[in-house]
Amino acid sequence: MPQPACHEPQHLCMPEDARKRAARRLNIARGHLESIIRMLDDPDAYCVDVLRQIKAVQGALSGAGEVVLRGHLQAHVATAAQRGDSEEIIEELMEALKYT
Amino acid sequence: MPQPACHEPQHLCMPEDARKRAARRLNIARGHLESIIRMLDDPDAYCVDVLRQIKAVQGALSGAGEVVLRGHLQAHVATAAQRGDSEEIIEELMEALKYT
Amino acid sequence: MPQPACHEPQHLCMPEDARKRAARRLNIARGHLESIIRMLDDPDAYCVDVLRQIKAVQGALSGAGEVVLRGHLQAHVATAAQRGDSEEIIEELMEALKYT
Amino acid sequence: MPQPACHEPQHLCMPEDARKRAARRLNIARGHLESIIRMLDDPDAYCVDVLRQIKAVQGALSGAGEVVLRGHLQAHVATAAQRGDSEEIIEELMEALKYT
């Protein structure tokens, strides 16, 4: 029986708890996003209401991103010196954070 | 036959073009968001990949927000002095922009 | 006696009140920034303290930017339809807002 | 002769290289900020020019923040599992990153 890739050497996989919690938050964001799309079917939709709803979804995505980042710092970054890959893992993270 | 509410006095509704274009972009963002949620079903999902995808969806939402904002400036803010409601419309917009 | 340029046709200048208030806020941000630079002379400076201070200055700059934006919307954008330059003034603003 | 505090147990101080580089960038940002403040003395200053300059300084501050964050990840977060303070150091960092 093949092992999951995250148990193989060199593979870092997401902590299960962070994965589940991020999925839950992204599901809520999806529901919210769907309601904005429906709102836009209405010719009476008002711009500022739509803007506010879009910001709310962006906030929800930031929350999901925080869950993922915290899990990554805990499971992979905090242990990097022990594994000996600090430089790579930090460059990768800095790159991913850049496009905030 | 009742007029659409946006033609009634005091009601500002979204320009149809902005409404359609924002909906199209939000639909794309929804598809992308759904693919992240599926990605999180995989125990081998890697944190940094998920972070990058979340940022990509946030970028798509910002793009949709820009479409809405441009339409609002054009249809409602640029004409505010003519209608005489500059102060209200600007406070409302500043408030909505605050939570970027 | 030459008129100030902002009174010439086609020239839009900042409302004086916004100009003074923005300058005041930027002066405070400058003082704060100088204190971070001094803080960095100390070999015992702690990264997270420096990060927090940098964020605080960014918040102060955002506050100054809001003052400028509100003044611009009031003095120039809300009156654009009357002047007949809505398209140019909105494209210019969208461009400037992009790099948030 | 007293040791610098960062050599004492439990004290984490900024890597010297990050400290110097952050100071250099913040000095440049200060010069830029001073030039905006002077620009605001001119009654002909134009809102959108000021907005653009403020964004440029915010970009410079983000660059300085990145230098500090990278140094912190390298010197303190990547070694947290070895020291045994992962949880504290990550909560502290997440808190500091929150106000982006």
mmCIF file of C-alpha atoms in Angstrom:
data_model
loop_
_atom_site.group_PDB
_atom_site.id
_atom_site.type_symbol
_atom_site.label_atom_id
_atom_site.label_comp_id
_atom_site.label_asym_id
_atom_site.label_seq_id
_atom_site.Cartn_x
_atom_site.Cartn_y
_atom_site.Cartn_z
ATOM 1 C CA MET A 1 0.000 0.000 0.000
ATOM 2 C CA PRO A 2 1.542 3.322 -0.998
ATOM 3 C CA GLN A 3 2.249 5.795 1.776
ATOM 4 C CA PRO A 4 0.718 9.249 1.390
ATOM 5 C CA ALA A 5 3.280 11.525 -0.215
ATOM 6 C CA CYS A 6 3.489 13.701 2.890
ATOM 7 C CA HIS A 7 5.082 10.837 4.764
ATOM 8 C CA GLU A 8 7.816 10.459 2.239
ATOM 9 C CA PRO A 9 11.084 12.221 2.914
ATOM 10 C CA GLN A 10 11.232 15.842 1.703
ATOM 11 C CA HIS A 11 7.495 16.153 1.353
ATOM 12 C CA LEU A 12 5.771 18.639 3.625
ATOM 13 C CA CYS A 13 2.037 18.372 3.784
ATOM 14 C CA MET A 14 -0.509 20.582 5.481
ATOM 15 C CA PRO A 15 -1.400 19.780 9.069
ATOM 16 C CA GLU A 16 -4.819 18.110 8.906
ATOM 17 C CA ASP A 17 -6.379 20.524 11.358
ATOM 18 C CA ALA A 18 -5.343 23.571 9.303
ATOM 19 C CA ARG A 19 -6.539 21.848 6.144
ATOM 20 C CA LYS A 20 -9.993 21.170 7.572
ATOM 21 C CA ARG A 21 -10.352 24.606 9.096
ATOM 22 C CA ALA A 22 -9.230 26.375 5.941
ATOM 23 C CA ALA A 23 -11.703 24.313 3.867
ATOM 24 C CA ARG A 24 -14.511 25.243 6.241
ATOM 25 C CA ARG A 25 -13.740 28.944 5.953
ATOM 26 C CA LEU A 26 -13.373 28.798 2.184
ATOM 27 C CA ASN A 27 -16.761 27.085 1.964
ATOM 28 C CA ILE A 28 -18.337 29.965 3.849
ATOM 29 C CA ALA A 29 -16.575 32.434 1.544
ATOM 30 C CA ARG A 30 -17.925 30.523 -1.458
ATOM 31 C CA GLY A 31 -21.493 30.788 -0.158
ATOM 32 C CA HIS A 32 -21.018 34.503 0.351
ATOM 33 C CA LEU A 33 -19.514 34.907 -3.123
ATOM 34 C CA GLU A 34 -22.474 33.067 -4.660
ATOM 35 C CA SER A 35 -24.855 35.448 -2.930
ATOM 36 C CA ILE A 36 -23.009 38.430 -4.461
ATOM 37 C CA ILE A 37 -23.280 36.859 -7.904
ATOM 38 C CA ARG A 38 -27.038 36.446 -7.403
ATOM 39 C CA MET A 39 -27.235 40.045 -6.116
ATOM 40 C CA LEU A 40 -25.725 41.181 -9.428
ATOM 41 C CA ASP A 41 -28.670 39.645 -11.328
ATOM 42 C CA ASP A 42 -30.832 42.370 -9.848
ATOM 43 C CA PRO A 43 -30.787 45.543 -11.983
ATOM 44 C CA ASP A 44 -31.333 47.498 -8.770
ATOM 45 C CA ALA A 45 -28.128 46.295 -7.150
ATOM 46 C CA TYR A 46 -26.246 49.268 -5.715
ATOM 47 C CA CYS A 47 -22.500 49.616 -6.332
ATOM 48 C CA VAL A 48 -21.509 50.381 -2.771
ATOM 49 C CA ASP A 49 -23.419 47.376 -1.428
ATOM 50 C CA VAL A 50 -21.599 45.155 -3.916
ATOM 51 C CA LEU A 51 -18.240 46.709 -2.971
ATOM 52 C CA ARG A 52 -18.927 46.042 0.711
ATOM 53 C CA GLN A 53 -19.865 42.425 0.027
ATOM 54 C CA ILE A 54 -16.727 41.879 -2.060
ATOM 55 C CA LYS A 55 -14.615 43.265 0.801
ATOM 56 C CA ALA A 56 -16.372 40.913 3.204
ATOM 57 C CA VAL A 57 -15.437 37.913 1.056
ATOM 58 C CA GLN A 58 -11.871 39.187 0.827
ATOM 59 C CA GLY A 59 -11.835 39.347 4.619
ATOM 60 C CA ALA A 60 -13.043 35.739 4.793
ATOM 61 C CA LEU A 61 -10.298 34.674 2.375
ATOM 62 C CA SER A 62 -7.714 36.493 4.485
ATOM 63 C CA GLY A 63 -8.989 34.568 7.481
ATOM 64 C CA ALA A 64 -8.561 31.285 5.594
ATOM 65 C CA GLY A 65 -5.089 32.418 4.507
ATOM 66 C CA GLU A 66 -4.181 33.091 8.142
ATOM 67 C CA VAL A 67 -5.195 29.572 9.120
ATOM 68 C CA VAL A 68 -2.980 28.154 6.373
ATOM 69 C CA LEU A 69 -0.060 30.448 7.220
ATOM 70 C CA ARG A 70 -0.199 29.649 10.935
ATOM 71 C CA GLY A 71 -0.235 25.918 10.145
ATOM 72 C CA HIS A 72 2.694 26.324 7.791
ATOM 73 C CA LEU A 73 4.764 28.313 10.294
ATOM 74 C CA GLN A 74 4.071 25.736 13.010
ATOM 75 C CA ALA A 75 4.533 22.563 10.966
ATOM 76 C CA HIS A 76 7.212 23.579 8.478
ATOM 77 C CA VAL A 77 8.921 26.886 9.199
ATOM 78 C CA ALA A 78 9.516 26.456 12.945
ATOM 79 C CA THR A 79 11.164 23.095 12.224
ATOM 80 C CA ALA A 80 13.252 24.247 9.258
ATOM 81 C CA ALA A 81 16.559 24.556 11.139
ATOM 82 C CA GLN A 82 16.142 20.967 12.331
ATOM 83 C CA ARG A 83 15.558 19.763 8.766
ATOM 84 C CA GLY A 84 18.240 22.092 7.390
ATOM 85 C CA ASP A 85 16.129 23.743 4.686
ATOM 86 C CA SER A 86 15.539 27.160 6.281
ATOM 87 C CA GLU A 87 16.752 29.143 3.331
ATOM 88 C CA GLU A 88 14.525 27.469 0.733
ATOM 89 C CA ILE A 89 11.446 27.404 2.903
ATOM 90 C CA ILE A 90 11.775 31.063 3.828
ATOM 91 C CA GLU A 91 12.372 32.253 0.286
ATOM 92 C CA GLU A 92 9.338 30.286 -0.839
ATOM 93 C CA LEU A 93 7.185 31.798 1.901
ATOM 94 C CA MET A 94 8.415 35.369 1.296
ATOM 95 C CA GLU A 95 7.574 34.926 -2.377
ATOM 96 C CA ALA A 96 4.075 33.661 -1.560
ATOM 97 C CA LEU A 97 3.427 36.483 0.915
ATOM 98 C CA LYS A 98 4.565 39.155 -1.525
ATOM 99 C CA TYR A 99 1.330 39.291 -3.470
ATOM 100 C CA THR A 100 -0.775 40.332 -0.548
ATOM 101 C CA MET B 1 -46.115 49.060 -15.363
ATOM 102 C CA PRO B 2 -43.805 49.935 -12.486
ATOM 103 C CA GLN B 3 -40.531 51.549 -13.392
ATOM 104 C CA PRO B 4 -37.416 49.768 -12.186
ATOM 105 C CA ALA B 5 -36.449 51.234 -8.828
ATOM 106 C CA CYS B 6 -33.232 52.652 -10.229
ATOM 107 C CA HIS B 7 -35.204 55.061 -12.332
ATOM 108 C CA GLU B 8 -37.025 56.429 -9.357
ATOM 109 C CA PRO B 9 -35.708 59.626 -7.839
ATOM 110 C CA GLN B 10 -32.971 59.125 -5.247
ATOM 111 C CA HIS B 11 -32.222 55.592 -6.322
ATOM 112 C CA LEU B 12 -28.820 54.948 -7.834
ATOM 113 C CA CYS B 13 -28.378 51.618 -9.506
ATOM 114 C CA MET B 14 -25.302 49.986 -10.967
ATOM 115 C CA PRO B 15 -24.547 50.656 -14.614
ATOM 116 C CA GLU B 16 -25.558 47.471 -16.447
ATOM 117 C CA ASP B 17 -22.168 47.036 -18.075
ATOM 118 C CA ALA B 18 -20.344 47.140 -14.726
ATOM 119 C CA ARG B 19 -22.905 44.763 -13.258
ATOM 120 C CA LYS B 20 -22.414 42.199 -16.024
ATOM 121 C CA ARG B 21 -18.637 42.475 -16.022
ATOM 122 C CA ALA B 22 -18.403 42.221 -12.240
ATOM 123 C CA ALA B 23 -20.640 39.119 -12.305
ATOM 124 C CA ARG B 24 -18.427 37.510 -14.941
ATOM 125 C CA ARG B 25 -15.300 38.098 -12.885
ATOM 126 C CA LEU B 26 -16.902 36.898 -9.681
ATOM 127 C CA ASN B 27 -17.988 33.726 -11.465
ATOM 128 C CA ILE B 28 -14.387 33.062 -12.444
ATOM 129 C CA ALA B 29 -13.290 33.726 -8.858
ATOM 130 C CA ARG B 30 -15.939 31.258 -7.654
ATOM 131 C CA GLY B 31 -14.599 28.536 -9.964
ATOM 132 C CA HIS B 32 -11.105 29.171 -8.671
ATOM 133 C CA LEU B 33 -12.295 29.127 -5.062
ATOM 134 C CA GLU B 34 -14.054 25.792 -5.652
ATOM 135 C CA SER B 35 -10.844 24.328 -6.998
ATOM 136 C CA ILE B 36 -8.996 25.368 -3.806
ATOM 137 C CA ILE B 37 -11.677 23.733 -1.700
ATOM 138 C CA ARG B 38 -11.234 20.497 -3.693
ATOM 139 C CA MET B 39 -7.447 20.838 -3.355
ATOM 140 C CA LEU B 40 -7.901 20.847 0.431
ATOM 141 C CA ASP B 41 -9.521 17.388 0.273
ATOM 142 C CA ASP B 42 -6.132 16.025 -0.650
ATOM 143 C CA PRO B 43 -4.042 15.190 2.443
ATOM 144 C CA ASP B 44 -0.952 15.994 0.358
ATOM 145 C CA ALA B 45 -1.976 19.602 -0.257
ATOM 146 C CA TYR B 46 0.957 21.879 0.471
ATOM 147 C CA CYS B 47 0.420 25.040 2.543
ATOM 148 C CA VAL B 48 2.286 27.402 0.257
ATOM 149 C CA ASP B 49 0.367 26.213 -2.810
ATOM 150 C CA VAL B 50 -2.890 26.857 -0.965
ATOM 151 C CA LEU B 51 -1.679 30.302 0.134
ATOM 152 C CA ARG B 52 -0.792 31.190 -3.449
ATOM 153 C CA GLN B 53 -4.192 30.071 -4.721
ATOM 154 C CA ILE B 54 -5.994 32.065 -2.036
ATOM 155 C CA LYS B 55 -4.005 35.164 -3.062
ATOM 156 C CA ALA B 56 -4.967 34.553 -6.681
ATOM 157 C CA VAL B 57 -8.658 34.527 -5.776
ATOM 158 C CA GLN B 58 -8.178 37.689 -3.710
ATOM 159 C CA GLY B 59 -6.621 39.285 -6.786
ATOM 160 C CA ALA B 60 -9.635 38.252 -8.871
ATOM 161 C CA LEU B 61 -11.980 39.756 -6.268
ATOM 162 C CA SER B 62 -9.962 42.978 -6.309
ATOM 163 C CA GLY B 63 -10.385 43.052 -10.072
ATOM 164 C CA ALA B 64 -14.150 42.670 -9.695
ATOM 165 C CA GLY B 65 -14.115 45.381 -7.020
ATOM 166 C CA GLU B 66 -12.292 47.697 -9.422
ATOM 167 C CA VAL B 67 -14.970 47.186 -12.065
ATOM 168 C CA VAL B 68 -17.658 48.077 -9.531
ATOM 169 C CA LEU B 69 -15.726 51.085 -8.202
ATOM 170 C CA ARG B 70 -15.046 52.481 -11.664
ATOM 171 C CA GLY B 71 -18.744 52.130 -12.565
ATOM 172 C CA HIS B 72 -19.744 53.841 -9.329
ATOM 173 C CA LEU B 73 -17.330 56.751 -9.831
ATOM 174 C CA GLN B 74 -18.536 57.224 -13.396
ATOM 175 C CA ALA B 75 -22.281 56.824 -12.818
ATOM 176 C CA HIS B 76 -22.744 58.249 -9.337
ATOM 177 C CA VAL B 77 -19.741 60.092 -7.927
ATOM 178 C CA ALA B 78 -18.831 62.181 -10.999
ATOM 179 C CA THR B 79 -22.436 63.391 -11.156
ATOM 180 C CA ALA B 80 -22.830 64.060 -7.436
ATOM 181 C CA ALA B 81 -22.397 67.847 -7.634
ATOM 182 C CA GLN B 82 -25.167 67.948 -10.240
ATOM 183 C CA ARG B 83 -27.499 65.958 -7.993
ATOM 184 C CA GLY B 84 -26.322 67.818 -4.896
ATOM 185 C CA ASP B 85 -25.479 64.791 -2.755
ATOM 186 C CA SER B 86 -21.654 64.923 -2.900
ATOM 187 C CA GLU B 87 -21.146 64.806 0.817
ATOM 188 C CA GLU B 88 -23.290 61.712 1.462
ATOM 189 C CA ILE B 89 -22.016 59.808 -1.536
ATOM 190 C CA ILE B 90 -18.377 60.469 -0.688
ATOM 191 C CA GLU B 91 -18.722 59.557 2.980
ATOM 192 C CA GLU B 92 -20.428 56.345 1.972
ATOM 193 C CA LEU B 93 -17.667 55.498 -0.497
ATOM 194 C CA MET B 94 -14.831 56.346 1.917
ATOM 195 C CA GLU B 95 -16.482 54.085 4.476
ATOM 196 C CA ALA B 96 -16.758 51.228 1.964
ATOM 197 C CA LEU B 97 -13.143 51.661 0.821
ATOM 198 C CA LYS B 98 -11.814 51.677 4.367
ATOM 199 C CA TYR B 99 -11.869 47.941 4.835
ATOM 200 C CA THR B 100 -9.462 47.189 2.043
ATOM 201 C CA MET C 1 -0.368 89.859 -10.188
ATOM 202 C CA PRO C 2 -0.317 86.262 -11.393
ATOM 203 C CA GLN C 3 -3.161 84.075 -10.224
ATOM 204 C CA PRO C 4 -2.204 80.858 -8.496
ATOM 205 C CA ALA C 5 -2.114 78.116 -11.080
ATOM 206 C CA CYS C 6 -5.025 76.307 -9.494
ATOM 207 C CA HIS C 7 -7.288 79.122 -10.460
ATOM 208 C CA GLU C 8 -6.371 78.852 -14.090
ATOM 209 C CA PRO C 9 -8.703 76.901 -16.307
ATOM 210 C CA GLN C 10 -8.044 73.162 -16.414
ATOM 211 C CA HIS C 11 -5.890 73.190 -13.309
ATOM 212 C CA LEU C 12 -7.192 71.282 -10.322
ATOM 213 C CA CYS C 13 -5.433 71.959 -7.089
ATOM 214 C CA MET C 14 -5.853 70.372 -3.692
ATOM 215 C CA PRO C 15 -8.410 71.893 -1.355
ATOM 216 C CA GLU C 16 -6.383 73.856 1.220
ATOM 217 C CA ASP C 17 -7.961 72.102 4.159
ATOM 218 C CA ALA C 18 -7.042 68.637 2.832
ATOM 219 C CA ARG C 19 -3.533 69.880 2.037
ATOM 220 C CA LYS C 20 -2.963 71.161 5.578
ATOM 221 C CA ARG C 21 -4.463 68.121 7.232
ATOM 222 C CA ALA C 22 -2.496 65.701 5.062
ATOM 223 C CA ALA C 23 0.727 67.609 5.837
ATOM 224 C CA ARG C 24 0.018 67.414 9.543
ATOM 225 C CA ARG C 25 -0.526 63.669 9.419
ATOM 226 C CA LEU C 26 2.555 63.086 7.274
ATOM 227 C CA ASN C 27 4.619 65.085 9.766
ATOM 228 C CA ILE C 28 3.482 62.780 12.535
ATOM 229 C CA ALA C 29 4.316 59.754 10.370
ATOM 230 C CA ARG C 30 7.771 61.229 9.757
ATOM 231 C CA GLY C 31 8.418 61.579 13.491
ATOM 232 C CA HIS C 32 7.356 57.986 13.997
ATOM 233 C CA LEU C 33 9.544 56.806 11.124
ATOM 234 C CA GLU C 34 12.539 58.630 12.602
ATOM 235 C CA SER C 35 11.987 56.871 15.895
ATOM 236 C CA ILE C 36 12.067 53.481 14.126
ATOM 237 C CA ILE C 37 15.334 54.427 12.427
ATOM 238 C CA ARG C 38 16.823 55.303 15.829
ATOM 239 C CA MET C 39 15.433 52.052 17.253
ATOM 240 C CA LEU C 40 17.405 50.179 14.589
ATOM 241 C CA ASP C 41 20.680 51.644 15.934
ATOM 242 C CA ASP C 42 20.204 49.475 18.972
ATOM 243 C CA PRO C 43 21.681 45.981 18.500
ATOM 244 C CA ASP C 44 18.985 44.711 20.852
ATOM 245 C CA ALA C 45 16.117 45.830 18.655
ATOM 246 C CA TYR C 46 13.620 43.000 18.279
ATOM 247 C CA CYS C 47 12.258 42.153 14.821
ATOM 248 C CA VAL C 48 8.612 41.936 15.792
ATOM 249 C CA ASP C 49 8.723 45.322 17.543
ATOM 250 C CA VAL C 50 10.192 46.846 14.389
ATOM 251 C CA LEU C 51 7.537 45.152 12.228
ATOM 252 C CA ARG C 52 4.783 46.534 14.469
ATOM 253 C CA GLN C 53 6.212 50.057 14.280
ATOM 254 C CA ILE C 54 6.502 49.882 10.495
ATOM 255 C CA LYS C 55 2.846 48.817 10.290
ATOM 256 C CA ALA C 56 1.893 51.742 12.520
ATOM 257 C CA VAL C 57 3.598 54.196 10.153
ATOM 258 C CA GLN C 58 1.880 52.524 7.196
ATOM 259 C CA GLY C 59 -1.413 53.039 9.002
ATOM 260 C CA ALA C 60 -0.592 56.734 9.476
ATOM 261 C CA LEU C 61 0.239 57.055 5.775
ATOM 262 C CA SER C 62 -3.054 55.379 4.881
ATOM 263 C CA GLY C 63 -4.801 57.927 7.070
ATOM 264 C CA ALA C 64 -3.051 60.765 5.203
ATOM 265 C CA GLY C 65 -3.962 59.105 1.902
ATOM 266 C CA GLU C 66 -7.608 59.001 2.982
ATOM 267 C CA VAL C 67 -7.587 62.726 3.685
ATOM 268 C CA VAL C 68 -6.174 63.382 0.223
ATOM 269 C CA LEU C 69 -8.598 60.985 -1.463
ATOM 270 C CA ARG C 70 -11.643 62.439 0.283
ATOM 271 C CA GLY C 71 -10.554 65.970 -0.736
ATOM 272 C CA HIS C 72 -10.040 64.831 -4.310
ATOM 273 C CA LEU C 73 -13.427 63.129 -4.535
ATOM 274 C CA GLN C 74 -15.145 66.208 -3.104
ATOM 275 C CA ALA C 75 -13.294 68.895 -5.056
ATOM 276 C CA HIS C 76 -12.605 67.184 -8.361
ATOM 277 C CA VAL C 77 -14.416 63.895 -8.889
ATOM 278 C CA ALA C 78 -17.895 64.919 -7.692
ATOM 279 C CA THR C 79 -17.756 67.908 -10.057
ATOM 280 C CA ALA C 80 -16.355 66.029 -13.055
ATOM 281 C CA ALA C 81 -19.653 65.702 -14.943
ATOM 282 C CA GLN C 82 -20.085 69.489 -14.665
ATOM 283 C CA ARG C 83 -16.601 70.081 -16.072
ATOM 284 C CA GLY C 84 -17.001 67.274 -18.608
ATOM 285 C CA ASP C 85 -13.797 65.391 -17.804
ATOM 286 C CA SER C 86 -15.246 62.403 -15.922
ATOM 287 C CA GLU C 87 -13.504 59.795 -18.007
ATOM 288 C CA GLU C 88 -9.985 61.206 -17.644
ATOM 289 C CA ILE C 89 -10.311 61.992 -13.973
ATOM 290 C CA ILE C 90 -11.654 58.540 -13.151
ATOM 291 C CA GLU C 91 -9.028 56.662 -15.147
ATOM 292 C CA GLU C 92 -6.344 58.705 -13.415
ATOM 293 C CA LEU C 93 -7.786 57.946 -9.992
ATOM 294 C CA MET C 94 -8.249 54.212 -10.688
ATOM 295 C CA GLU C 95 -4.624 54.079 -11.795
ATOM 296 C CA ALA C 96 -3.445 55.830 -8.622
ATOM 297 C CA LEU C 97 -5.559 53.593 -6.381
ATOM 298 C CA LYS C 98 -4.298 50.424 -8.027
ATOM 299 C CA TYR C 99 -1.039 50.290 -6.155
ATOM 300 C CA THR C 100 -2.599 49.992 -2.755
ATOM 301 C CA MET D 1 31.640 43.919 30.896
ATOM 302 C CA PRO D 2 27.936 43.342 30.323
ATOM 303 C CA GLN D 3 26.954 41.210 27.374
ATOM 304 C CA PRO D 4 24.519 42.745 24.919
ATOM 305 C CA ALA D 5 21.025 41.675 25.899
ATOM 306 C CA CYS D 6 20.586 39.647 22.726
ATOM 307 C CA HIS D 7 23.228 37.246 23.882
ATOM 308 C CA GLU D 8 21.413 36.570 27.100
ATOM 309 C CA PRO D 9 19.193 33.537 27.262
ATOM 310 C CA GLN D 10 15.641 34.089 26.024
ATOM 311 C CA HIS D 11 16.489 37.321 24.260
ATOM 312 C CA LEU D 12 16.157 37.321 20.487
ATOM 313 C CA CYS D 13 17.718 40.237 18.720
ATOM 314 C CA MET D 14 17.590 41.251 15.083
ATOM 315 C CA PRO D 15 20.282 39.865 12.809
ATOM 316 C CA GLU D 16 22.707 42.752 12.236
ATOM 317 C CA ASP D 17 22.458 42.522 8.468
ATOM 318 C CA ALA D 18 18.653 42.832 8.497
ATOM 319 C CA ARG D 19 18.921 45.692 10.980
ATOM 320 C CA LYS D 20 21.324 47.655 8.768
ATOM 321 C CA ARG D 21 19.402 46.984 5.589
ATOM 322 C CA ALA D 22 16.063 47.899 7.142
ATOM 323 C CA ALA D 23 17.555 51.153 8.467
ATOM 324 C CA ARG D 24 18.893 52.012 5.032
ATOM 325 C CA ARG D 25 15.501 51.488 3.426
ATOM 326 C CA LEU D 26 13.671 53.405 6.111
ATOM 327 C CA ASN D 27 16.087 56.313 5.614
ATOM 328 C CA ILE D 28 15.200 56.407 1.940
ATOM 329 C CA ALA D 29 11.491 56.292 2.821
ATOM 330 C CA ARG D 30 12.034 59.196 5.225
ATOM 331 C CA GLY D 31 13.637 61.307 2.493
ATOM 332 C CA HIS D 32 10.716 60.543 0.217
ATOM 333 C CA LEU D 33 8.217 61.379 2.946
ATOM 334 C CA GLU D 34 9.939 64.712 3.585
ATOM 335 C CA SER D 35 9.650 65.559 -0.091
ATOM 336 C CA ILE D 36 5.886 64.920 0.028
ATOM 337 C CA ILE D 37 5.575 67.181 3.057
ATOM 338 C CA ARG D 38 7.399 69.950 1.137
ATOM 339 C CA MET D 39 5.177 69.270 -1.892
ATOM 340 C CA LEU D 40 2.157 69.986 0.292
ATOM 341 C CA ASP D 41 3.453 73.510 0.994
ATOM 342 C CA ASP D 42 2.695 74.324 -2.609
ATOM 343 C CA PRO D 43 -0.919 75.481 -3.070
ATOM 344 C CA ASP D 44 -0.760 74.008 -6.566
ATOM 345 C CA ALA D 45 -0.080 70.472 -5.351
ATOM 346 C CA TYR D 46 -2.404 68.046 -7.118
ATOM 347 C CA CYS D 47 -4.249 65.399 -5.103
ATOM 348 C CA VAL D 48 -3.469 62.477 -7.362
ATOM 349 C CA ASP D 49 0.257 63.277 -7.388
ATOM 350 C CA VAL D 50 0.233 63.317 -3.601
ATOM 351 C CA LEU D 51 -1.687 60.033 -3.487
ATOM 352 C CA ARG D 52 0.857 58.425 -5.807
ATOM 353 C CA GLN D 53 3.774 59.639 -3.690
ATOM 354 C CA ILE D 54 2.154 58.363 -0.505
ATOM 355 C CA LYS D 55 1.712 54.941 -2.130
ATOM 356 C CA ALA D 56 5.376 54.980 -3.154
ATOM 357 C CA VAL D 57 6.448 55.561 0.459
ATOM 358 C CA GLN D 58 4.106 52.786 1.592
ATOM 359 C CA GLY D 59 5.795 50.516 -0.921
ATOM 360 C CA ALA D 60 9.205 51.462 0.493
ATOM 361 C CA LEU D 61 7.976 50.702 4.009
ATOM 362 C CA SER D 62 6.661 47.337 2.841
ATOM 363 C CA GLY D 63 10.106 46.632 1.424
ATOM 364 C CA ALA D 64 11.696 47.465 4.773
ATOM 365 C CA GLY D 65 9.101 45.290 6.504
ATOM 366 C CA GLU D 66 10.006 42.403 4.209
ATOM 367 C CA VAL D 67 13.673 42.705 5.162
ATOM 368 C CA VAL D 68 12.735 42.568 8.836
ATOM 369 C CA LEU D 69 10.314 39.672 8.353
ATOM 370 C CA ARG D 70 12.805 37.605 6.371
ATOM 371 C CA GLY D 71 15.455 38.169 9.057
ATOM 372 C CA HIS D 72 12.998 37.193 11.758
ATOM 373 C CA LEU D 73 11.928 34.004 9.982
ATOM 374 C CA GLN D 74 15.554 33.020 9.402
ATOM 375 C CA ALA D 75 16.959 33.906 12.821
ATOM 376 C CA HIS D 76 14.053 33.196 15.128
ATOM 377 C CA VAL D 77 11.148 31.328 13.549
ATOM 378 C CA ALA D 78 13.112 28.637 11.683
ATOM 379 C CA THR D 79 14.918 27.796 14.920
ATOM 380 C CA ALA D 80 11.861 27.859 17.158
ATOM 381 C CA ALA D 81 11.406 24.064 17.366
ATOM 382 C CA GLN D 82 15.027 23.790 18.520
ATOM 383 C CA ARG D 83 14.468 26.388 21.249
ATOM 384 C CA GLY D 84 11.024 24.975 22.067
ATOM 385 C CA ASP D 85 9.077 28.243 21.808
ATOM 386 C CA SER D 86 7.290 27.694 18.482
ATOM 387 C CA GLU D 87 3.862 28.427 19.792
ATOM 388 C CA GLU D 88 4.693 31.777 21.382
ATOM 389 C CA ILE D 89 6.834 32.988 18.532
ATOM 390 C CA ILE D 90 4.208 32.113 15.921
ATOM 391 C CA GLU D 91 1.323 33.694 17.807
ATOM 392 C CA GLU D 92 3.387 36.847 18.217
ATOM 393 C CA LEU D 93 4.210 36.935 14.509
ATOM 394 C CA MET D 94 0.633 36.239 13.381
ATOM 395 C CA GLU D 95 -0.509 39.081 15.621
ATOM 396 C CA ALA D 96 2.069 41.460 14.136
ATOM 397 C CA LEU D 97 1.209 40.453 10.565
ATOM 398 C CA LYS D 98 -2.511 40.920 11.131
ATOM 399 C CA TYR D 99 -2.491 44.668 10.714
ATOM 400 C CA THR D 100 -1.203 44.619 7.186
#
